Structure formats: C-alpha cells, structure tokens
PDB file of N, CA and C in Angstrom:
ATOM      1  N   MET G   1      56.541 -37.018  12.103  1.00  0.00           N
ATOM      2  CA  MET G   1      56.297 -36.434  11.193  1.00  0.00           C
ATOM      3  C   MET G   1      56.145 -35.294  11.221  1.00  0.00           C
ATOM      4  N   LYS G   2      57.695 -34.796  10.505  1.00  0.00           N
ATOM      5  CA  LYS G   2      58.375 -33.237  10.579  1.00  0.00           C
ATOM      6  C   LYS G   2      57.399 -32.032  10.652  1.00  0.00           C
ATOM      7  N   VAL G   3      58.006 -30.924  11.532  1.00  0.00           N
ATOM      8  CA  VAL G   3      56.816 -29.350  11.357  1.00  0.00           C
ATOM      9  C   VAL G   3      56.788 -29.636   9.765  1.00  0.00           C
ATOM     10  N   LYS G   4      58.119 -28.919   9.347  1.00  0.00           N
ATOM     11  CA  LYS G   4      57.965 -29.029   7.723  1.00  0.00           C
ATOM     12  C   LYS G   4      56.514 -29.750   6.579  1.00  0.00           C
ATOM     13  N   ASP G   5      56.653 -31.080   7.036  1.00  0.00           N
ATOM     14  CA  ASP G   5      55.536 -32.008   6.034  1.00  0.00           C
ATOM     15  C   ASP G   5      54.167 -31.660   6.577  1.00  0.00           C
ATOM     16  N   LEU G   6      54.069 -31.240   7.445  1.00  0.00           N
ATOM     17  CA  LEU G   6      52.671 -31.002   8.272  1.00  0.00           C
ATOM     18  C   LEU G   6      52.595 -29.078   7.930  1.00  0.00           C
ATOM     19  N   LEU G   7      52.830 -27.926   7.626  1.00  0.00           N
ATOM     20  CA  LEU G   7      53.414 -27.209   7.419  1.00  0.00           C
ATOM     21  C   LEU G   7      52.988 -26.899   5.759  1.00  0.00           C
ATOM     22  N   VAL G   8      53.285 -28.002   4.531  1.00  0.00           N
ATOM     23  CA  VAL G   8      53.343 -28.282   3.231  1.00  0.00           C
ATOM     24  C   VAL G   8      52.284 -28.869   3.026  1.00  0.00           C
ATOM     25  N   GLY G   9      51.777 -30.296   3.732  1.00  0.00           N
ATOM     26  CA  GLY G   9      50.486 -30.634   3.524  1.00  0.00           C
ATOM     27  C   GLY G   9      49.428 -29.645   4.181  1.00  0.00           C
ATOM     28  N   ALA G  10      49.386 -28.080   5.173  1.00  0.00           N
ATOM     29  CA  ALA G  10      47.792 -27.084   5.248  1.00  0.00           C
ATOM     30  C   ALA G  10      48.250 -26.519   4.999  1.00  0.00           C
ATOM     31  N   ALA G  11      48.873 -25.672   3.773  1.00  0.00           N
ATOM     32  CA  ALA G  11      49.097 -24.747   3.104  1.00  0.00           C
ATOM     33  C   ALA G  11      48.490 -25.696   1.288  1.00  0.00           C
ATOM     34  N   ILE G  12      48.238 -26.674   0.752  1.00  0.00           N
ATOM     35  CA  ILE G  12      48.184 -27.851   0.034  1.00  0.00           C
ATOM     36  C   ILE G  12      47.050 -27.798   0.398  1.00  0.00           C
ATOM     37  N   GLY G  13      46.178 -27.447   1.352  1.00  0.00           N
ATOM     38  CA  GLY G  13      45.283 -27.977   1.611  1.00  0.00           C
ATOM     39  C   GLY G  13      44.569 -27.129   1.501  1.00  0.00           C
ATOM     40  N   PHE G  14      44.831 -25.652   2.195  1.00  0.00           N
ATOM     41  CA  PHE G  14      44.144 -24.424   2.481  1.00  0.00           C
ATOM     42  C   PHE G  14      43.784 -23.910   0.295  1.00  0.00           C
ATOM     43  N   ALA G  15      45.373 -24.060   0.201  1.00  0.00           N
ATOM     44  CA  ALA G  15      45.156 -24.221  -1.920  1.00  0.00           C
ATOM     45  C   ALA G  15      44.352 -24.207  -2.326  1.00  0.00           C
ATOM     46  N   ALA G  16      43.544 -25.262  -2.646  1.00  0.00           N
ATOM     47  CA  ALA G  16      42.761 -26.010  -2.765  1.00  0.00           C
ATOM     48  C   ALA G  16      41.471 -25.928  -2.475  1.00  0.00           C
ATOM     49  N   GLY G  17      41.673 -25.587  -1.149  1.00  0.00           N
ATOM     50  CA  GLY G  17      40.317 -25.486  -0.265  1.00  0.00           C
ATOM     51  C   GLY G  17      39.692 -23.927  -0.491  1.00  0.00           C
ATOM     52  N   TYR G  18      40.650 -23.264  -0.923  1.00  0.00           N
ATOM     53  CA  TYR G  18      40.108 -21.478  -1.392  1.00  0.00           C
ATOM     54  C   TYR G  18      39.590 -21.524  -3.242  1.00  0.00           C
ATOM     55  N   ALA G  19      40.680 -22.638  -4.311  1.00  0.00           N
ATOM     56  CA  ALA G  19      40.334 -22.270  -4.906  1.00  0.00           C
ATOM     57  C   ALA G  19      39.082 -23.270  -5.835  1.00  0.00           C
ATOM     58  N   VAL G  20      38.723 -23.893  -4.990  1.00  0.00           N
ATOM     59  CA  VAL G  20      37.091 -25.138  -4.734  1.00  0.00           C
ATOM     60  C   VAL G  20      36.373 -23.960  -4.674  1.00  0.00           C
ATOM     61  N   LYS G  21      36.534 -23.458  -4.027  1.00  0.00           N
ATOM     62  CA  LYS G  21      35.593 -21.691  -3.044  1.00  0.00           C
ATOM     63  C   LYS G  21      35.422 -21.175  -4.285  1.00  0.00           C
ATOM     64  N   GLU G  22      36.087 -20.845  -5.008  1.00  0.00           N
ATOM     65  CA  GLU G  22      36.518 -19.633  -6.207  1.00  0.00           C
ATOM     66  C   GLU G  22      35.242 -20.657  -7.377  1.00  0.00           C
ATOM     67  N   ALA G  23      35.643 -21.553  -7.706  1.00  0.00           N
ATOM     68  CA  ALA G  23      35.696 -22.278  -8.680  1.00  0.00           C
ATOM     69  C   ALA G  23      33.883 -22.210  -8.392  1.00  0.00           C
ATOM     70  N   CYS G  24      32.921 -22.608  -7.044  1.00  0.00           N
ATOM     71  CA  CYS G  24      31.989 -22.588  -7.167  1.00  0.00           C
ATOM     72  C   CYS G  24      30.779 -21.885  -6.803  1.00  0.00           C
ATOM     73  N   ALA G  25      31.651 -20.645  -6.592  1.00  0.00           N
ATOM     74  CA  ALA G  25      31.048 -19.211  -6.259  1.00  0.00           C
ATOM     75  C   ALA G  25      30.662 -18.721  -7.304  1.00  0.00           C
ATOM     76  N   ALA G  26      28.956 -18.184  -7.207  1.00  0.00           N
ATOM     77  CA  ALA G  26      28.332 -18.071  -8.225  1.00  0.00           C
ATOM     78  C   ALA G  26      28.972 -16.903  -8.754  1.00  0.00           C
ATOM     79  N   LYS G  27      29.670 -16.340 -10.087  1.00  0.00           N
ATOM     80  CA  LYS G  27      29.910 -15.008 -10.096  1.00  0.00           C
ATOM     81  C   LYS G  27      29.304 -14.850 -11.831  1.00  0.00           C
ATOM     82  N   SER G  28      28.834 -13.028 -11.087  1.00  0.00           N
ATOM     83  CA  SER G  28      28.062 -12.514 -12.470  1.00  0.00           C
ATOM     84  C   SER G  28      28.861 -12.264 -13.521  1.00  0.00           C
ATOM     85  N   VAL G  29      28.176 -11.347 -14.199  1.00  0.00           N
ATOM     86  CA  VAL G  29      28.787 -10.184 -15.463  1.00  0.00           C
ATOM     87  C   VAL G  29      28.911  -9.039 -14.502  1.00  0.00           C
ATOM     88  N   SER G  30      29.704  -8.349 -15.016  1.00  0.00           N
ATOM     89  CA  SER G  30      30.525  -6.870 -14.298  1.00  0.00           C
ATOM     90  C   SER G  30      29.389  -5.749 -15.964  1.00  0.00           C
ATOM     91  N   PRO G  31      28.908  -4.894 -14.888  1.00  0.00           N
ATOM     92  CA  PRO G  31      27.888  -3.902 -15.442  1.00  0.00           C
ATOM     93  C   PRO G  31      28.729  -3.611 -17.411  1.00  0.00           C
ATOM     94  N   GLU G  32      29.497  -4.128 -17.102  1.00  0.00           N
ATOM     95  CA  GLU G  32      30.303  -3.287 -18.562  1.00  0.00           C
ATOM     96  C   GLU G  32      30.790  -4.575 -19.139  1.00  0.00           C
ATOM     97  N   LYS G  33      30.966  -5.779 -19.363  1.00  0.00           N
ATOM     98  CA  LYS G  33      30.106  -6.876 -19.105  1.00  0.00           C
ATOM     99  C   LYS G  33      28.870  -6.850 -20.051  1.00  0.00           C
ATOM    100  N   ALA G  34      28.236  -6.629 -20.021  1.00  0.00           N
ATOM    101  CA  ALA G  34      26.579  -6.134 -19.941  1.00  0.00           C
ATOM    102  C   ALA G  34      26.965  -5.562 -21.262  1.00  0.00           C
ATOM    103  N   LEU G  35      26.971  -4.685 -21.148  1.00  0.00           N
ATOM    104  CA  LEU G  35      26.266  -3.878 -22.066  1.00  0.00           C
ATOM    105  C   LEU G  35      26.890  -3.494 -22.473  1.00  0.00           C
ATOM    106  N   LYS G  36      28.325  -4.432 -22.940  1.00  0.00           N
ATOM    107  CA  LYS G  36      29.138  -4.377 -23.844  1.00  0.00           C
ATOM    108  C   LYS G  36      28.873  -5.113 -25.000  1.00  0.00           C
ATOM    109  N   GLN G  37      27.598  -6.289 -24.728  1.00  0.00           N
ATOM    110  CA  GLN G  37      27.525  -7.313 -25.848  1.00  0.00           C
ATOM    111  C   GLN G  37      26.257  -7.056 -25.854  1.00  0.00           C
ATOM    112  N   VAL G  38      25.323  -6.286 -25.007  1.00  0.00           N
ATOM    113  CA  VAL G  38      24.165  -5.797 -25.489  1.00  0.00           C
ATOM    114  C   VAL G  38      24.528  -4.898 -26.892  1.00  0.00           C
ATOM    115  N   LYS G  39      25.675  -4.249 -26.735  1.00  0.00           N
ATOM    116  CA  LYS G  39      26.006  -3.211 -28.335  1.00  0.00           C
ATOM    117  C   LYS G  39      26.137  -4.406 -29.640  1.00  0.00           C
ATOM    118  N   GLU G  40      26.875  -5.209 -29.100  1.00  0.00           N
ATOM    119  CA  GLU G  40      26.619  -6.080 -29.502  1.00  0.00           C
ATOM    120  C   GLU G  40      25.757  -6.960 -30.192  1.00  0.00           C
ATOM    121  N   SER G  41      25.111  -7.188 -29.397  1.00  0.00           N
ATOM    122  CA  SER G  41      23.602  -7.469 -30.258  1.00  0.00           C
ATOM    123  C   SER G  41      23.130  -6.957 -31.260  1.00  0.00           C
ATOM    124  N   VAL G  42      23.004  -5.340 -30.811  1.00  0.00           N
ATOM    125  CA  VAL G  42      22.248  -5.071 -31.536  1.00  0.00           C
ATOM    126  C   VAL G  42      22.301  -3.649 -32.773  1.00  0.00           C
ATOM    127  N   SER G  43      24.574  -3.787 -33.176  1.00  0.00           N
ATOM    128  CA  SER G  43      24.527  -2.807 -33.638  1.00  0.00           C
ATOM    129  C   SER G  43      25.066  -3.130 -34.732  1.00  0.00           C
ATOM    130  N   HIS G  44      24.527  -4.819 -35.846  1.00  0.00           N
ATOM    131  CA  HIS G  44      24.330  -5.128 -36.597  1.00  0.00           C
ATOM    132  C   HIS G  44      22.467  -4.661 -36.717  1.00  0.00           C
ATOM    133  N   ARG G  45      22.026  -3.964 -36.886  1.00  0.00           N
ATOM    134  CA  ARG G  45      21.101  -3.571 -36.284  1.00  0.00           C
ATOM    135  C   ARG G  45      20.294  -2.717 -36.917  1.00  0.00           C
ATOM    136  N   ILE G  46      21.032  -1.599 -35.436  1.00  0.00           N
ATOM    137  CA  ILE G  46      20.914  -0.246 -36.198  1.00  0.00           C
ATOM    138  C   ILE G  46      22.120   0.138 -35.616  1.00  0.00           C
ATOM    139  N   PRO G  47      22.664   1.808 -35.572  1.00  0.00           N
ATOM    140  CA  PRO G  47      23.531   1.990 -35.516  1.00  0.00           C
ATOM    141  C   PRO G  47      23.776   2.463 -34.239  1.00  0.00           C
ATOM    142  N   ILE G  48      24.272   1.889 -33.186  1.00  0.00           N
ATOM    143  CA  ILE G  48      24.460   3.024 -32.042  1.00  0.00           C
ATOM    144  C   ILE G  48      25.465   3.912 -31.640  1.00  0.00           C
ATOM    145  N   SER G  49      24.919   5.322 -31.486  1.00  0.00           N
ATOM    146  CA  SER G  49      25.112   6.970 -30.789  1.00  0.00           C
ATOM    147  C   SER G  49      25.854   6.464 -29.235  1.00  0.00           C
ATOM    148  N   GLY G  50      25.093   6.139 -28.765  1.00  0.00           N
ATOM    149  CA  GLY G  50      25.412   6.288 -27.216  1.00  0.00           C
ATOM    150  C   GLY G  50      24.828   5.887 -27.103  1.00  0.00           C
ATOM    151  N   SER G  51      25.712   4.612 -25.203  1.00  0.00           N
ATOM    152  CA  SER G  51      25.436   3.457 -24.228  1.00  0.00           C
ATOM    153  C   SER G  51      24.639   4.062 -22.293  1.00  0.00           C
ATOM    154  N   TRP G  52      24.678   3.935 -21.698  1.00  0.00           N
ATOM    155  CA  TRP G  52      25.520   3.797 -20.501  1.00  0.00           C
ATOM    156  C   TRP G  52      23.601   2.649 -20.044  1.00  0.00           C
ATOM    157  N   ILE G  53      24.495   2.626 -18.373  1.00  0.00           N
ATOM    158  CA  ILE G  53      24.367   1.206 -17.714  1.00  0.00           C
ATOM    159  C   ILE G  53      24.042   1.497 -16.147  1.00  0.00           C
ATOM    160  N   HIS G  54      23.188   1.509 -15.449  1.00  0.00           N
ATOM    161  CA  HIS G  54      23.349   0.646 -14.138  1.00  0.00           C
ATOM    162  C   HIS G  54      23.926  -0.487 -13.344  1.00  0.00           C
ATOM    163  N   MET G  55      24.710   0.423 -13.149  1.00  0.00           N
ATOM    164  CA  MET G  55      26.391  -0.183 -11.742  1.00  0.00           C
ATOM    165  C   MET G  55      26.012  -1.334 -10.797  1.00  0.00           C
ATOM    166  N   ASN G  56      23.535  -0.610 -10.464  1.00  0.00           N
ATOM    167  CA  ASN G  56      24.069  -1.452  -9.427  1.00  0.00           C
ATOM    168  C   ASN G  56      23.345  -3.064  -9.506  1.00  0.00           C
ATOM    169  N   PRO G  57      23.438  -3.666  -9.343  1.00  0.00           N
ATOM    170  CA  PRO G  57      21.965  -4.820  -9.757  1.00  0.00           C
ATOM    171  C   PRO G  57      21.338  -4.505  -9.110  1.00  0.00           C
ATOM    172  N   GLU G  58      19.521  -4.637  -9.763  1.00  0.00           N
ATOM    173  CA  GLU G  58      18.640  -4.877  -8.935  1.00  0.00           C
ATOM    174  C   GLU G  58      17.454  -5.953  -9.255  1.00  0.00           C
ATOM    175  N   HIS G  59      16.494  -6.357  -7.844  1.00  0.00           N
ATOM    176  CA  HIS G  59      15.553  -7.225  -8.101  1.00  0.00           C
ATOM    177  C   HIS G  59      14.669  -7.062  -9.476  1.00  0.00           C
ATOM    178  N   TYR G  60      14.448  -8.096 -10.563  1.00  0.00           N
ATOM    179  CA  TYR G  60      13.288  -8.249 -11.684  1.00  0.00           C
ATOM    180  C   TYR G  60      12.381  -8.729 -11.591  1.00  0.00           C
ATOM    181  N   GLU G  61      11.011  -8.699 -11.679  1.00  0.00           N
ATOM    182  CA  GLU G  61      10.472 -10.390 -12.274  1.00  0.00           C
ATOM    183  C   GLU G  61       9.787 -10.489 -13.769  1.00  0.00           C
ATOM    184  N   LYS G  62       9.821 -11.582 -14.025  1.00  0.00           N
ATOM    185  CA  LYS G  62       9.259 -11.409 -15.480  1.00  0.00           C
ATOM    186  C   LYS G  62       8.475 -13.542 -15.060  1.00  0.00           C
ATOM    187  N   ASN G  63       7.280 -12.909 -15.875  1.00  0.00           N
ATOM    188  CA  ASN G  63       6.853 -14.356 -15.764  1.00  0.00           C
ATOM    189  C   ASN G  63       7.090 -15.601 -15.081  1.00  0.00           C
ATOM    190  N   GLU G  64       7.005 -14.407 -13.654  1.00  0.00           N
ATOM    191  CA  GLU G  64       7.300 -14.963 -12.510  1.00  0.00           C
ATOM    192  C   GLU G  64       8.715 -16.207 -11.692  1.00  0.00           C
ATOM    193  N   LEU G  65       9.252 -15.752 -12.906  1.00  0.00           N
ATOM    194  CA  LEU G  65      11.043 -15.866 -12.271  1.00  0.00           C
ATOM    195  C   LEU G  65      11.455 -14.629 -11.794  1.00  0.00           C
ATOM    196  N   ASP G  66      12.322 -14.631 -10.541  1.00  0.00           N
ATOM    197  CA  ASP G  66      13.256 -13.197 -10.528  1.00  0.00           C
ATOM    198  C   ASP G  66      14.383 -13.257 -10.666  1.00  0.00           C
ATOM    199  N   TYR G  67      15.109 -12.356 -11.353  1.00  0.00           N
ATOM    200  CA  TYR G  67      16.134 -12.132 -11.819  1.00  0.00           C
ATOM    201  C   TYR G  67      17.158 -10.871 -11.310  1.00  0.00           C
ATOM    202  N   ASN G  68      17.663 -10.931 -10.914  1.00  0.00           N
ATOM    203  CA  ASN G  68      19.637  -9.418 -10.832  1.00  0.00           C
ATOM    204  C   ASN G  68      19.677  -9.238 -11.998  1.00  0.00           C
ATOM    205  N   VAL G  69      18.911  -7.587 -12.350  1.00  0.00           N
ATOM    206  CA  VAL G  69      19.405  -7.834 -13.946  1.00  0.00           C
ATOM    207  C   VAL G  69      19.719  -5.254 -13.439  1.00  0.00           C
ATOM    208  N   TYR G  70      20.720  -5.918 -14.795  1.00  0.00           N
ATOM    209  CA  TYR G  70      21.479  -4.194 -14.447  1.00  0.00           C
ATOM    210  C   TYR G  70      20.165  -3.714 -15.776  1.00  0.00           C
ATOM    211  N   ARG G  71      20.308  -2.226 -15.305  1.00  0.00           N
ATOM    212  CA  ARG G  71      18.679  -1.350 -16.995  1.00  0.00           C
ATOM    213  C   ARG G  71      19.385  -1.109 -17.205  1.00  0.00           C
ATOM    214  N   GLY G  72      20.014  -0.500 -18.527  1.00  0.00           N
ATOM    215  CA  GLY G  72      20.236   0.728 -19.500  1.00  0.00           C
ATOM    216  C   GLY G  72      19.970   1.522 -20.392  1.00  0.00           C
ATOM    217  N   GLY G  73      19.801   1.597 -21.175  1.00  0.00           N
ATOM    218  CA  GLY G  73      19.908   2.762 -22.140  1.00  0.00           C
ATOM    219  C   GLY G  73      21.037   2.052 -23.669  1.00  0.00           C
ATOM    220  N   ILE G  74      20.508   2.653 -25.154  1.00  0.00           N
ATOM    221  CA  ILE G  74      21.246   2.302 -26.182  1.00  0.00           C
ATOM    222  C   ILE G  74      20.699   3.886 -26.456  1.00  0.00           C
ATOM    223  N   SER G  75      21.489   4.713 -27.278  1.00  0.00           N
ATOM    224  CA  SER G  75      20.695   5.578 -28.430  1.00  0.00           C
ATOM    225  C   SER G  75      21.108   5.016 -29.807  1.00  0.00           C
ATOM    226  N   SER G  76      20.261   5.897 -30.800  1.00  0.00           N
ATOM    227  CA  SER G  76      21.308   5.698 -32.147  1.00  0.00           C
ATOM    228  C   SER G  76      20.146   6.321 -33.538  1.00  0.00           C
ATOM    229  N   THR G  77      21.113   7.185 -33.385  1.00  0.00           N
ATOM    230  CA  THR G  77      20.747   8.734 -34.422  1.00  0.00           C
ATOM    231  C   THR G  77      20.904   8.518 -36.043  1.00  0.00           C
ATOM    232  N   ALA G  78      20.041   8.700 -37.023  1.00  0.00           N
ATOM    233  CA  ALA G  78      19.272   7.476 -37.947  1.00  0.00           C
ATOM    234  C   ALA G  78      18.739   8.847 -38.628  1.00  0.00           C
ATOM    235  N   ALA G  79      19.503   9.643 -40.380  1.00  0.00           N
ATOM    236  CA  ALA G  79      18.492  10.097 -40.645  1.00  0.00           C
ATOM    237  C   ALA G  79      18.473  11.075 -39.873  1.00  0.00           C
ATOM    238  N   GLY G  80      19.273  11.924 -38.494  1.00  0.00           N
ATOM    239  CA  GLY G  80      18.870  12.787 -37.933  1.00  0.00           C
ATOM    240  C   GLY G  80      17.968  13.224 -36.337  1.00  0.00           C
ATOM    241  N   GLU G  81      17.334  11.396 -37.085  1.00  0.00           N
ATOM    242  CA  GLU G  81      16.506  11.398 -35.154  1.00  0.00           C
ATOM    243  C   GLU G  81      17.137  10.282 -34.720  1.00  0.00           C
ATOM    244  N   THR G  82      16.980  11.114 -33.392  1.00  0.00           N
ATOM    245  CA  THR G  82      18.028  10.503 -32.099  1.00  0.00           C
ATOM    246  C   THR G  82      16.711   9.093 -31.345  1.00  0.00           C
ATOM    247  N   LYS G  83      17.032   8.225 -31.706  1.00  0.00           N
ATOM    248  CA  LYS G  83      16.024   7.410 -31.233  1.00  0.00           C
ATOM    249  C   LYS G  83      16.836   6.452 -29.342  1.00  0.00           C
ATOM    250  N   GLN G  84      15.445   6.449 -28.741  1.00  0.00           N
ATOM    251  CA  GLN G  84      16.082   5.544 -27.432  1.00  0.00           C
ATOM    252  C   GLN G  84      15.590   4.142 -27.171  1.00  0.00           C
ATOM    253  N   MET G  85      15.860   3.051 -27.319  1.00  0.00           N
ATOM    254  CA  MET G  85      15.743   1.540 -26.518  1.00  0.00           C
ATOM    255  C   MET G  85      16.515   1.921 -24.833  1.00  0.00           C
ATOM    256  N   ASP G  86      15.481   0.686 -24.367  1.00  0.00           N
ATOM    257  CA  ASP G  86      15.661   0.892 -23.055  1.00  0.00           C
ATOM    258  C   ASP G  86      16.249  -0.900 -22.795  1.00  0.00           C
ATOM    259  N   PHE G  87      16.807  -1.363 -21.792  1.00  0.00           N
ATOM    260  CA  PHE G  87      16.911  -2.698 -21.941  1.00  0.00           C
ATOM    261  C   PHE G  87      17.488  -3.729 -20.660  1.00  0.00           C
ATOM    262  N   VAL G  88      17.571  -4.449 -20.841  1.00  0.00           N
ATOM    263  CA  VAL G  88      17.247  -5.462 -18.910  1.00  0.00           C
ATOM    264  C   VAL G  88      17.903  -5.970 -18.975  1.00  0.00           C
ATOM    265  N   VAL G  89      19.945  -6.800 -18.199  1.00  0.00           N
ATOM    266  CA  VAL G  89      19.984  -7.039 -18.910  1.00  0.00           C
ATOM    267  C   VAL G  89      20.007  -8.560 -17.275  1.00  0.00           C
ATOM    268  N   ASP G  90      19.979  -9.821 -17.655  1.00  0.00           N
ATOM    269  CA  ASP G  90      20.128 -10.994 -16.242  1.00  0.00           C
ATOM    270  C   ASP G  90      21.416 -10.626 -16.427  1.00  0.00           C
ATOM    271  N   ALA G  91      21.762 -10.173 -14.938  1.00  0.00           N
ATOM    272  CA  ALA G  91      23.569  -9.963 -13.728  1.00  0.00           C
ATOM    273  C   ALA G  91      24.151 -11.809 -14.103  1.00  0.00           C
ATOM    274  N   LYS G  92      23.386 -12.523 -13.981  1.00  0.00           N
ATOM    275  CA  LYS G  92      24.370 -13.436 -13.689  1.00  0.00           C
ATOM    276  C   LYS G  92      25.053 -13.717 -14.595  1.00  0.00           C
ATOM    277  N   THR G  93      23.732 -13.570 -16.313  1.00  0.00           N
ATOM    278  CA  THR G  93      24.518 -14.236 -17.372  1.00  0.00           C
ATOM    279  C   THR G  93      24.708 -13.433 -18.211  1.00  0.00           C
ATOM    280  N   GLY G  94      24.764 -12.090 -18.830  1.00  0.00           N
ATOM    281  CA  GLY G  94      24.478 -11.223 -19.398  1.00  0.00           C
ATOM    282  C   GLY G  94      23.141 -11.047 -20.617  1.00  0.00           C
ATOM    283  N   THR G  95      22.212 -12.402 -20.408  1.00  0.00           N
ATOM    284  CA  THR G  95      20.912 -12.496 -21.111  1.00  0.00           C
ATOM    285  C   THR G  95      20.373 -11.473 -21.586  1.00  0.00           C
ATOM    286  N   ILE G  96      20.680 -10.568 -22.912  1.00  0.00           N
ATOM    287  CA  ILE G  96      19.016  -9.892 -22.442  1.00  0.00           C
ATOM    288  C   ILE G  96      17.081 -10.268 -22.550  1.00  0.00           C
ATOM    289  N   LEU G  97      17.006  -9.651 -21.157  1.00  0.00           N
ATOM    290  CA  LEU G  97      15.999  -9.617 -20.698  1.00  0.00           C
ATOM    291  C   LEU G  97      14.040  -9.016 -21.578  1.00  0.00           C
ATOM    292  N   GLU G  98      14.357  -7.561 -22.245  1.00  0.00           N
ATOM    293  CA  GLU G  98      13.609  -6.709 -22.352  1.00  0.00           C
ATOM    294  C   GLU G  98      14.955  -5.797 -23.657  1.00  0.00           C
ATOM    295  N   LEU G  99      13.953  -5.498 -24.759  1.00  0.00           N
ATOM    296  CA  LEU G  99      14.579  -4.563 -25.513  1.00  0.00           C
ATOM    297  C   LEU G  99      13.836  -3.516 -25.390  1.00  0.00           C
ATOM    298  N   GLU G 100      13.680  -2.603 -25.781  1.00  0.00           N
ATOM    299  CA  GLU G 100      12.705  -2.367 -25.596  1.00  0.00           C
ATOM    300  C   GLU G 100      12.541  -1.186 -26.267  1.00  0.00           C
ATOM    301  N   LYS G 101      12.263   0.132 -27.718  1.00  0.00           N
ATOM    302  CA  LYS G 101      11.381   1.594 -27.769  1.00  0.00           C
ATOM    303  C   LYS G 101      10.655   2.036 -26.930  1.00  0.00           C
ATOM    304  N   GLN G 102      11.607   3.330 -26.576  1.00  0.00           N
ATOM    305  CA  GLN G 102      11.349   4.348 -25.903  1.00  0.00           C
ATOM    306  C   GLN G 102       9.620   5.260 -27.322  1.00  0.00           C
TER     307      GLN G 102
END
C-alpha cells in the first residue's frame, strides 16, 4: 500500500466521522430565531411594537417535564395603551411553552 493511498483513506475517514458527529449533535434554536418565531406566531393577533429575549437558555419544568428555554417578552401598543406579554420558548425546538399577559 502506498503512503498516498493511506493518507487519502485517513482523510476520507476523518471527514466522514466529522460529518456524522455534526449530524448527530443536538442542535438548538438560536435566541434570535426563537424570538422571530414567537413574533410570527402572534403578529396576526396583536400588533407588535417591541420585543426582547434572554440570550442564555435556562432550566424550566412544566408538567413534570424538563426543558432548556429562552425567556422573553413582547410589547403591543393599541389605542394608545401599551401591553406587555412574557413568553417561554423551548431552546431545542422553538416551541412556545408559555405566553401570558402582564
């Protein structure tokens, strides 16, 4: 076996292993994407005038299930009155777990 063949085989094996590792890794939703999903979900019901989200996920338990979540809020101004809503979003899937008015 030539050294060149050995190096090519090693490079292909390394690349395949890295690709499998990346594909199997648990990806999470970025806080920016989670905020965008929340805004898209509620924008047809209320006009959104502002929003915020914590950038670091935190532990959250609901119905005896554990989640890593982002917390955030949106504000809406209608008829001169500003209303605040807080939300909790699953950091792994982007699913809204809680949305409540202040």
